[in-house]
Amino acid sequence: MALRSSFTRRDVLLNSSAVLVLPGAVHAAAGERNPFAAVGGRPDSVVAFTESGALPLTRTGSAWRGQGGVEVGTHPGITVQSPLGALLRIRLRWQLTPAANLRYTGDHWERSYGDLAWRYMEPERILPWYFLATDGTATHACGVKTAPAALCFWQVDPSGVSLWLDVRNGGRGVMLQKRELAAATIVTESYKDLTPFVAAASFCRQLCAKPRLPRAPVYGGNNWYYAYGKSSADDIRHDSERIAGLATGLENKPFMLIDDGWEPNRLAGPWSRGNASFPDMPQLARDMRRIGVQPGIWVRPLLLKDEAAKGWRLQSPNAAHAYAKEQAYTLDPTIPEVAERIQQDIRTVAGWGYGLIKHDFSTYDLLGRWGFAMGAQITDENWSFADRGRTNAEVIRQFYGVLREAAGEALLLGCNTVGHLAAGLFELQRTGDDTSGRDWNRTRKMGVNTLAFRGAQHNAFFALDADCVGLTREVPWALNRQWLDLLARSGTALFVSAAPDAVGAEQREALRRAFHIAAVARSVGEPLDWLDNSEPQRWNLAGQKASYDWFGKEGVSPFAG
């Protein structure tokens, strides 16, 4: 069965006393009490939710059946059939009693928002994709493998565990007709005598069979957090000279990423030309390479200001009002012509010579909500894509596939994208909300939190980008210097938005040192106090202990963005 402990997959019996050993990980003895072992077996109940209401299913063997031909299979994976009606959700439930002393953490729908933490049981807490539970000695994990065909989340309460599979199309039920949906595959694991972070990293490697990773560590510049969209081709050339000068002697060349502000319409395509300040995008890429950096560029592929887009509009409440005054249209990627247009745009910017493409806003554009507002609902009700036969997860994954095919050998960096659906397609993932070149409190809250709580995904799903060091005069250097040091030594991607007037001799030397560290592959940094601190200050960085003071003399601002 797919609903089983990973012990079974490795021919270790759950009732044996064997200890299973993987590289870098020691698993709990099978005889040790795993409070979630039942999740590795048959659920106690399965309920389907249709547009007509809840439909409890009856078990027959490994399948659960109900009226209208609704059927949920649990071997060898979770499969779903609903030939006669629109299906909204499936809930699987295991009755069990978790220990009272466990603390829990999980993932997020897309980016995190400084809100990930280890907390004691909260029955209403939504835990997208996977969750971890620890008592400080053993760590237990339950999750679904990456690239599922459903948007999945867990809930844990004193009486058991629930797994919800959202199989909607937009905000309506999916019309599967005769198709059997391979919805998800559950993985459970238990680890003993590992730190919770090492256990989490091992578990993430189990969830993704084949991540797509950059050939070398990614580091360099990004102009957003000092320019905020106000820049020019000449500014980028000067940025490229400064970034290249900080990486002298390194074979792994830095990137310089042109963020929002180069396109003809602010935040919207077409993506086939620049604006008056960026008159020749192919020439700019050539100039950047000549200077000594690898060119990167930002796009928003699902928002287009073009008359042709009127017939390609997404029919959601958010898309209807989002940019009405500017006559820019959110596109429906299930329309074949839209997919062709998106591929054309991505091929264009890749063909200009930009070897890293950062694509943004797509979860918001598709579902109409930021991750912090999704909860269990995820999107508004009563709308659908043009093709109603695919689930939201399938629509998103196929959209990502369109980007992947068009980008060719260029690296893809997802921002506001769904990590569990991006794994295996994108080399890099922006895992947290924006840091800042204006407000240190925002950098600390968003950056440190996502680096700590999603660092286990680094090189398991993709290379992790916890966002930039916004090096400006508005952010205290004493605090920013520490963020720069942590990012450089963490083994994850390092991008710096360095305002020219904020870089003196001290900053220049710190940046040079950070680039020379970040250019070389190293193990991911481990937060040491993350069980008790949502913004960890103590870290293990490639075997060296480091401590940071994120708060200084002024502490936390209650007005931080």
Coordinates of C-alpha atoms in Angstrom, one line a residue, residues 53 80 113 229 274 387:
G53 CA -22.6 17.8 0.1
V80 CA -9.9 9.1 -7.0
Y113 CA 5.3 34.8 5.8
G229 CA 11.6 49.2 -10.0
G274 CA 12.0 46.4 -22.7
D387 CA -10.7 23.3 -18.8

